[in-house]
């Protein structure tokens, strides 16, 4: 008995001291409470209702990724393993030959193995960090050009933002030139345009005899995700530019003409101003050509869709060409390079 008592006492001392580094489960739970989700994180109900499309969006867009997992911010070290795991989950779910438990375990394993800093020790049996000086130097050499490129892009954007907000406060002293003119151009996406040479078509799903993937919802979803991923999010100041410039130039456009062009019963001064500010802001902050028809169509569709404007929209109908059998897809437009599809 005395021996057992002594052992228990020894274990108690070890628990109170610095030697015991394995926290109890209750301690881990308490610690997790100190890591609250971000303000915009999905709640438990929202998480339970996630679809494969939601997970696909999380793998493509940072906002959705953060909201799904409750992150306040993310970096490549956590983003890339999560994207790999999500893509594995979606791929196995679409194949339909794996159990839910098998999909979960495989996707989780992909995440664990893609995050060596966090989980490498559990595969190798020893802590792989810090790595050897040679490996660290090699990674520095490999990443330095990309890191410098990103920093240079950020610097260019910061300088542009400081110089072209329409303010008289210039970042350095300069003498005004005679006949001076200033361009105020927003950042444009350098990614390839997914809409280039492509056309959205409607097919009859019931009579389609070709490859089912051509008219699958996933094909259209992936294409639209690429379209959305091409957007360049403007600084909030640029969102105010159109209205400020439109008010200043004082161009008069009859509200009746705007109502006619947008198929509305009437247009008040506020809607007329917002519409023209949107059009003028889009044109005045970039280099042409600018597709005015598409911009106007987008604004018009927004007004006809939003319930707040239902009192001023004219009656109209749009019918799906094949009813419930209509399947929308995106194809290479006639006369375009077939390799784009």
mmCIF file of C-alpha atoms in Angstrom, residues 105-288:
data_model
loop_
_atom_site.group_PDB
_atom_site.id
_atom_site.type_symbol
_atom_site.label_atom_id
_atom_site.label_comp_id
_atom_site.label_asym_id
_atom_site.label_seq_id
_atom_site.Cartn_x
_atom_site.Cartn_y
_atom_site.Cartn_z
ATOM 1 C CA UNK A 105 -11.087 9.663 -43.541
ATOM 2 C CA UNK A 106 -9.490 10.118 -46.965
ATOM 3 C CA UNK A 107 -10.121 13.868 -47.082
ATOM 4 C CA UNK A 108 -8.840 14.284 -43.528
ATOM 5 C CA UNK A 109 -5.698 12.302 -44.376
ATOM 6 C CA UNK A 110 -5.092 14.547 -47.395
ATOM 7 C CA UNK A 111 -5.279 17.573 -45.096
ATOM 8 C CA UNK A 112 -2.980 16.064 -42.461
ATOM 9 C CA UNK A 113 -0.292 15.002 -44.952
ATOM 10 C CA UNK A 114 -0.404 18.352 -46.741
ATOM 11 C CA UNK A 115 0.361 20.194 -43.492
ATOM 12 C CA UNK A 116 3.801 18.887 -42.478
ATOM 13 C CA UNK A 117 4.478 21.667 -39.984
ATOM 14 C CA UNK A 118 1.448 20.666 -37.939
ATOM 15 C CA UNK A 119 1.329 16.907 -38.450
ATOM 16 C CA UNK A 120 4.630 15.744 -39.981
ATOM 17 C CA UNK A 121 5.890 14.406 -36.655
ATOM 18 C CA UNK A 122 3.045 11.886 -36.519
ATOM 19 C CA UNK A 123 4.165 10.330 -39.803
ATOM 20 C CA UNK A 124 7.941 10.453 -39.381
ATOM 21 C CA UNK A 125 8.093 9.727 -35.655
ATOM 22 C CA UNK A 126 10.124 12.864 -34.975
ATOM 23 C CA UNK A 127 9.599 16.603 -35.174
ATOM 24 C CA UNK A 128 10.599 17.744 -38.697
ATOM 25 C CA UNK A 129 10.837 21.368 -37.588
ATOM 26 C CA UNK A 130 13.100 23.194 -37.718
ATOM 27 C CA UNK A 131 14.356 21.715 -40.962
ATOM 28 C CA UNK A 132 17.965 21.609 -42.013
ATOM 29 C CA UNK A 133 19.613 24.922 -42.953
ATOM 30 C CA UNK A 134 20.100 23.660 -46.515
ATOM 31 C CA UNK A 135 16.365 23.025 -47.005
ATOM 32 C CA UNK A 136 15.436 26.373 -45.492
ATOM 33 C CA UNK A 137 17.885 28.225 -47.747
ATOM 34 C CA UNK A 138 16.587 26.339 -50.788
ATOM 35 C CA UNK A 139 12.998 27.305 -49.957
ATOM 36 C CA UNK A 140 13.998 30.933 -49.428
ATOM 37 C CA UNK A 141 15.650 30.976 -52.852
ATOM 38 C CA UNK A 142 12.578 29.368 -54.428
ATOM 39 C CA UNK A 143 10.006 31.607 -52.777
ATOM 40 C CA UNK A 144 11.887 34.895 -52.842
ATOM 41 C CA UNK A 145 10.993 35.909 -56.430
ATOM 42 C CA UNK A 146 7.290 35.213 -55.849
ATOM 43 C CA UNK A 147 7.288 36.983 -52.478
ATOM 44 C CA UNK A 148 9.051 40.014 -53.936
ATOM 45 C CA UNK A 149 6.601 40.040 -56.828
ATOM 46 C CA UNK A 150 3.633 40.098 -54.439
ATOM 47 C CA UNK A 151 5.243 42.844 -52.366
ATOM 48 C CA UNK A 152 5.949 44.877 -55.501
ATOM 49 C CA UNK A 153 2.322 44.497 -56.590
ATOM 50 C CA UNK A 154 1.154 45.594 -53.164
ATOM 51 C CA UNK A 155 3.510 48.571 -53.237
ATOM 52 C CA UNK A 156 2.298 49.593 -56.696
ATOM 53 C CA UNK A 157 -1.306 49.390 -55.553
ATOM 54 C CA UNK A 158 -0.577 51.366 -52.382
ATOM 55 C CA UNK A 159 1.175 54.100 -54.364
ATOM 56 C CA UNK A 160 -1.659 54.219 -56.886
ATOM 57 C CA UNK A 161 -4.251 54.408 -54.138
ATOM 58 C CA UNK A 162 -2.357 57.211 -52.412
ATOM 59 C CA UNK A 163 -1.964 59.156 -55.652
ATOM 60 C CA UNK A 164 -5.348 58.767 -57.326
ATOM 61 C CA UNK A 165 -8.110 59.213 -54.786
ATOM 62 C CA UNK A 166 -9.038 62.581 -56.203
ATOM 63 C CA UNK A 167 -7.391 64.334 -53.264
ATOM 64 C CA UNK A 168 -5.133 67.369 -53.502
ATOM 65 C CA UNK A 169 -2.795 65.776 -50.948
ATOM 66 C CA UNK A 170 -0.043 64.332 -53.133
ATOM 67 C CA UNK A 171 2.585 61.958 -51.785
ATOM 68 C CA UNK A 172 5.411 64.223 -52.911
ATOM 69 C CA UNK A 173 5.922 67.805 -54.000
ATOM 70 C CA UNK A 174 5.586 68.405 -57.700
ATOM 71 C CA UNK A 175 5.090 71.439 -59.869
ATOM 72 C CA UNK A 176 1.877 71.467 -61.897
ATOM 73 C CA UNK A 177 2.318 71.363 -65.650
ATOM 74 C CA UNK A 178 0.415 73.418 -68.154
ATOM 75 C CA UNK A 179 -2.432 71.416 -69.726
ATOM 76 C CA UNK A 180 -1.981 68.732 -67.065
ATOM 77 C CA UNK A 181 -4.407 65.801 -67.125
ATOM 78 C CA UNK A 182 -4.748 62.852 -64.745
ATOM 79 C CA UNK A 183 -6.111 59.386 -65.350
ATOM 80 C CA UNK A 184 -7.798 57.642 -62.448
ATOM 81 C CA UNK A 185 -7.901 53.973 -63.402
ATOM 82 C CA UNK A 186 -9.039 51.148 -61.134
ATOM 83 C CA UNK A 187 -7.107 47.896 -60.953
ATOM 84 C CA UNK A 188 -8.072 45.387 -63.638
ATOM 85 C CA UNK A 189 -7.839 41.630 -63.255
ATOM 86 C CA UNK A 190 -4.907 40.064 -65.053
ATOM 87 C CA UNK A 191 -6.507 36.603 -64.996
ATOM 88 C CA UNK A 192 -7.768 35.123 -68.286
ATOM 89 C CA UNK A 193 -11.377 36.040 -69.027
ATOM 90 C CA UNK A 194 -13.500 32.845 -68.747
ATOM 91 C CA UNK A 195 -16.192 34.454 -70.931
ATOM 92 C CA UNK A 196 -13.840 35.064 -73.865
ATOM 93 C CA UNK A 197 -15.138 33.125 -76.861
ATOM 94 C CA UNK A 198 -17.725 31.290 -74.769
ATOM 95 C CA UNK A 199 -21.516 31.275 -74.976
ATOM 96 C CA UNK A 200 -24.229 30.102 -72.576
ATOM 97 C CA UNK A 201 -26.685 27.735 -74.266
ATOM 98 C CA UNK A 202 -29.919 25.988 -73.269
ATOM 99 C CA UNK A 203 -30.330 22.288 -74.064
ATOM 100 C CA UNK A 204 -33.195 19.831 -73.684
ATOM 101 C CA UNK A 205 -32.038 17.491 -70.952
ATOM 102 C CA UNK A 206 -34.706 14.916 -71.814
ATOM 103 C CA UNK A 207 -33.551 14.569 -75.433
ATOM 104 C CA UNK A 208 -29.812 15.045 -74.988
ATOM 105 C CA UNK A 209 -27.914 11.996 -76.282
ATOM 106 C CA UNK A 210 -24.342 13.283 -76.001
ATOM 107 C CA UNK A 211 -21.931 13.346 -73.097
ATOM 108 C CA UNK A 212 -23.961 14.061 -69.911
ATOM 109 C CA UNK A 213 -21.070 16.109 -68.517
ATOM 110 C CA UNK A 214 -21.616 18.728 -71.229
ATOM 111 C CA UNK A 215 -24.965 19.749 -69.733
ATOM 112 C CA UNK A 216 -24.153 18.971 -66.100
ATOM 113 C CA UNK A 217 -24.805 21.603 -63.494
ATOM 114 C CA UNK A 218 -21.245 21.122 -62.226
ATOM 115 C CA UNK A 219 -19.800 22.297 -65.554
ATOM 116 C CA UNK A 220 -21.764 25.534 -65.409
ATOM 117 C CA UNK A 221 -21.015 25.973 -61.699
ATOM 118 C CA UNK A 222 -17.273 25.624 -62.235
ATOM 119 C CA UNK A 223 -17.331 28.077 -65.143
ATOM 120 C CA UNK A 224 -19.315 30.627 -63.144
ATOM 121 C CA UNK A 225 -16.926 30.226 -60.194
ATOM 122 C CA UNK A 226 -14.054 31.047 -62.570
ATOM 123 C CA UNK A 227 -15.978 34.128 -63.720
ATOM 124 C CA UNK A 228 -16.511 35.308 -60.144
ATOM 125 C CA UNK A 229 -12.896 34.548 -59.222
ATOM 126 C CA UNK A 230 -11.779 36.993 -61.913
ATOM 127 C CA UNK A 231 -13.371 39.954 -60.164
ATOM 128 C CA UNK A 232 -10.992 42.550 -58.759
ATOM 129 C CA UNK A 233 -12.436 43.803 -55.490
ATOM 130 C CA UNK A 234 -12.059 47.609 -55.457
ATOM 131 C CA UNK A 235 -11.081 49.637 -52.461
ATOM 132 C CA UNK A 236 -14.204 51.193 -50.953
ATOM 133 C CA UNK A 237 -13.125 54.658 -52.121
ATOM 134 C CA UNK A 238 -13.385 53.498 -55.730
ATOM 135 C CA UNK A 239 -16.979 52.401 -55.052
ATOM 136 C CA UNK A 240 -17.790 56.081 -54.422
ATOM 137 C CA UNK A 241 -16.009 57.365 -57.539
ATOM 138 C CA UNK A 242 -18.870 57.031 -60.028
ATOM 139 C CA UNK A 243 -21.327 59.107 -57.990
ATOM 140 C CA UNK A 244 -18.773 61.817 -57.210
ATOM 141 C CA UNK A 245 -17.724 62.154 -60.851
ATOM 142 C CA UNK A 246 -21.296 62.014 -62.169
ATOM 143 C CA UNK A 247 -22.466 64.717 -59.762
ATOM 144 C CA UNK A 248 -19.508 66.879 -60.741
ATOM 145 C CA UNK A 249 -19.838 66.671 -64.535
ATOM 146 C CA UNK A 250 -23.554 67.590 -64.303
ATOM 147 C CA UNK A 251 -24.583 65.781 -67.479
ATOM 148 C CA UNK A 252 -28.329 65.797 -67.902
ATOM 149 C CA UNK A 253 -29.980 62.520 -68.900
ATOM 150 C CA UNK A 254 -33.803 62.568 -68.914
ATOM 151 C CA UNK A 255 -35.265 60.137 -66.354
ATOM 152 C CA UNK A 256 -37.965 59.224 -68.900
ATOM 153 C CA UNK A 257 -35.273 57.952 -71.279
ATOM 154 C CA UNK A 258 -33.742 55.865 -68.471
ATOM 155 C CA UNK A 259 -37.184 54.450 -67.641
ATOM 156 C CA UNK A 260 -37.719 53.575 -71.304
ATOM 157 C CA UNK A 261 -34.325 51.888 -71.659
ATOM 158 C CA UNK A 262 -34.836 49.887 -68.437
ATOM 159 C CA UNK A 263 -38.512 48.993 -69.120
ATOM 160 C CA UNK A 264 -39.673 50.751 -65.970
ATOM 161 C CA UNK A 265 -42.922 52.591 -65.327
ATOM 162 C CA UNK A 266 -41.018 55.552 -63.923
ATOM 163 C CA UNK A 267 -37.638 56.538 -62.560
ATOM 164 C CA UNK A 268 -37.098 58.986 -59.721
ATOM 165 C CA UNK A 269 -34.060 61.239 -59.353
ATOM 166 C CA UNK A 270 -32.246 58.878 -56.989
ATOM 167 C CA UNK A 271 -32.524 55.836 -59.267
ATOM 168 C CA UNK A 272 -31.606 57.916 -62.315
ATOM 169 C CA UNK A 273 -28.511 59.229 -60.526
ATOM 170 C CA UNK A 274 -27.492 55.751 -59.286
ATOM 171 C CA UNK A 275 -27.912 54.235 -62.756
ATOM 172 C CA UNK A 276 -25.865 56.880 -64.528
ATOM 173 C CA UNK A 277 -23.243 56.907 -61.756
ATOM 174 C CA UNK A 278 -22.824 53.150 -62.250
ATOM 175 C CA UNK A 279 -22.453 53.506 -66.011
ATOM 176 C CA UNK A 280 -20.170 56.550 -65.876
ATOM 177 C CA UNK A 281 -18.048 55.103 -63.072
ATOM 178 C CA UNK A 282 -17.503 51.894 -65.056
ATOM 179 C CA UNK A 283 -16.436 53.835 -68.158
ATOM 180 C CA UNK A 284 -14.387 56.581 -66.518
ATOM 181 C CA UNK A 285 -12.154 54.323 -64.427
ATOM 182 C CA UNK A 286 -10.816 52.035 -67.143
ATOM 183 C CA UNK A 287 -9.493 52.020 -70.697
ATOM 184 C CA UNK A 288 -12.064 51.246 -73.399
#
